[in-house]
Amino acid sequence: MVNPKERYVTYEAFNDFKHHDFQEVKDDIKDLRGEVKELRGDVTEMRVELTELRGDMKVLTQRVDGIVTSLNWYKYVFVLVVLAPFIERLVSRFI
């Protein structure tokens, strides 16, 4: 069984424990605040990087659109320059 003396705590011992416990909680809160500040900084950096990436994506989209437009134009040029004379020769043989 438990000895009655060990079971009860004196007021002074309780105050020491309470002070230590509260100090530990305060330290934990300070640590959490520091971690939150670090996270805020990281989130800000991520936002800046995402904004830069959005700009890069817009530029790449414009370049791809330009390439597609150029390919369409070259397709028509190819048809006019290469295939038109070939088709003209075929038609002239049958006419």
mmCIF file of C-alpha atoms in Angstrom:
data_model
loop_
_atom_site.group_PDB
_atom_site.id
_atom_site.type_symbol
_atom_site.label_atom_id
_atom_site.label_comp_id
_atom_site.label_asym_id
_atom_site.label_seq_id
_atom_site.Cartn_x
_atom_site.Cartn_y
_atom_site.Cartn_z
ATOM 1 C CA MET A 1 0.000 0.000 0.000
ATOM 2 C CA VAL A 2 0.894 3.623 -0.398
ATOM 3 C CA ASN A 3 2.425 5.362 2.557
ATOM 4 C CA PRO A 4 0.197 8.323 3.620
ATOM 5 C CA LYS A 5 3.209 10.647 3.736
ATOM 6 C CA GLU A 6 3.995 9.991 0.051
ATOM 7 C CA ARG A 7 0.407 10.488 -0.940
ATOM 8 C CA TYR A 8 0.080 14.114 0.116
ATOM 9 C CA VAL A 9 2.135 17.039 -1.148
ATOM 10 C CA THR A 10 3.000 20.092 0.881
ATOM 11 C CA TYR A 11 1.866 23.523 -0.260
ATOM 12 C CA GLU A 12 5.450 24.582 -0.881
ATOM 13 C CA ALA A 13 6.157 21.537 -3.054
ATOM 14 C CA PHE A 14 2.934 22.164 -4.972
ATOM 15 C CA ASN A 15 3.909 25.797 -5.618
ATOM 16 C CA ASP A 16 7.334 24.715 -6.869
ATOM 17 C CA PHE A 17 5.714 22.208 -9.189
ATOM 18 C CA LYS A 18 3.135 24.753 -10.344
ATOM 19 C CA HIS A 19 5.807 27.366 -11.068
ATOM 20 C CA HIS A 20 7.925 24.861 -12.990
ATOM 21 C CA ASP A 21 4.903 23.594 -14.932
ATOM 22 C CA PHE A 22 3.766 27.105 -15.893
ATOM 23 C CA GLN A 23 7.282 28.042 -16.923
ATOM 24 C CA GLU A 24 7.413 24.971 -19.137
ATOM 25 C CA VAL A 25 4.117 25.965 -20.772
ATOM 26 C CA LYS A 26 5.409 29.518 -21.312
ATOM 27 C CA ASP A 27 8.569 28.161 -22.926
ATOM 28 C CA ASP A 28 6.507 25.892 -25.175
ATOM 29 C CA ILE A 29 4.341 28.837 -26.235
ATOM 30 C CA LYS A 30 7.460 30.883 -27.049
ATOM 31 C CA ASP A 31 8.788 27.996 -29.133
ATOM 32 C CA LEU A 32 5.472 27.707 -30.958
ATOM 33 C CA ARG A 33 5.458 31.445 -31.682
ATOM 34 C CA GLY A 34 8.940 31.160 -33.155
ATOM 35 C CA GLU A 35 7.859 28.232 -35.325
ATOM 36 C CA VAL A 36 4.796 30.171 -36.505
ATOM 37 C CA LYS A 37 7.034 33.108 -37.478
ATOM 38 C CA GLU A 38 9.250 30.730 -39.460
ATOM 39 C CA LEU A 39 6.202 29.231 -41.156
ATOM 40 C CA ARG A 40 4.914 32.693 -42.067
ATOM 41 C CA GLY A 41 8.263 33.486 -43.650
ATOM 42 C CA ASP A 42 8.199 30.206 -45.568
ATOM 43 C CA VAL A 43 4.648 30.860 -46.779
ATOM 44 C CA THR A 44 5.656 34.345 -47.931
ATOM 45 C CA GLU A 45 8.591 32.887 -49.869
ATOM 46 C CA MET A 46 6.278 30.309 -51.442
ATOM 47 C CA ARG A 47 3.853 33.029 -52.488
ATOM 48 C CA VAL A 48 6.642 34.995 -54.145
ATOM 49 C CA GLU A 49 7.892 31.874 -55.933
ATOM 50 C CA LEU A 50 4.368 30.996 -57.075
ATOM 51 C CA THR A 51 3.898 34.508 -58.441
ATOM 52 C CA GLU A 52 7.157 34.192 -60.367
ATOM 53 C CA LEU A 53 6.110 30.762 -61.658
ATOM 54 C CA ARG A 54 2.768 32.166 -62.810
ATOM 55 C CA GLY A 55 4.618 34.804 -64.807
ATOM 56 C CA ASP A 56 6.881 32.147 -66.313
ATOM 57 C CA MET A 57 3.849 30.011 -67.196
ATOM 58 C CA LYS A 58 2.200 32.961 -68.941
ATOM 59 C CA VAL A 59 5.361 33.565 -70.971
ATOM 60 C CA LEU A 60 5.599 29.876 -71.887
ATOM 61 C CA THR A 61 1.929 29.810 -72.864
ATOM 62 C CA GLN A 62 2.454 32.799 -75.142
ATOM 63 C CA ARG A 63 5.502 31.149 -76.708
ATOM 64 C CA VAL A 64 3.635 27.891 -77.323
ATOM 65 C CA ASP A 65 0.748 29.832 -78.851
ATOM 66 C CA GLY A 66 3.256 31.607 -81.093
ATOM 67 C CA ILE A 67 4.793 28.291 -82.125
ATOM 68 C CA VAL A 68 1.370 26.831 -82.947
ATOM 69 C CA THR A 69 0.497 29.916 -84.988
ATOM 70 C CA SER A 70 3.825 29.690 -86.824
ATOM 71 C CA LEU A 71 3.301 25.993 -87.547
ATOM 72 C CA ASN A 72 -0.130 26.707 -88.983
ATOM 73 C CA TRP A 73 1.329 29.451 -91.163
ATOM 74 C CA TYR A 74 4.163 27.180 -92.353
ATOM 75 C CA LYS A 75 1.615 24.471 -93.105
ATOM 76 C CA TYR A 76 -0.188 26.810 -95.484
ATOM 77 C CA VAL A 77 3.097 27.952 -97.023
ATOM 78 C CA PHE A 78 4.065 24.305 -97.530
ATOM 79 C CA VAL A 79 0.748 23.622 -99.250
ATOM 80 C CA LEU A 80 1.117 26.641 -101.519
ATOM 81 C CA VAL A 81 4.793 26.275 -102.370
ATOM 82 C CA VAL A 82 5.233 22.505 -102.576
ATOM 83 C CA LEU A 83 1.886 20.883 -103.173
ATOM 84 C CA ALA A 84 0.304 23.488 -105.475
ATOM 85 C CA PRO A 85 2.847 22.983 -108.296
ATOM 86 C CA PHE A 86 2.603 19.217 -107.849
ATOM 87 C CA ILE A 87 -1.188 19.319 -108.068
ATOM 88 C CA GLU A 88 -0.947 21.649 -111.072
ATOM 89 C CA ARG A 89 1.297 19.127 -112.886
ATOM 90 C CA LEU A 90 -1.107 16.286 -112.117
ATOM 91 C CA VAL A 91 -4.093 18.268 -113.335
ATOM 92 C CA SER A 92 -2.274 19.392 -116.496
ATOM 93 C CA ARG A 93 -1.508 15.767 -117.405
ATOM 94 C CA PHE A 94 -5.143 14.754 -117.235
ATOM 95 C CA ILE A 95 -6.527 17.787 -119.003
#
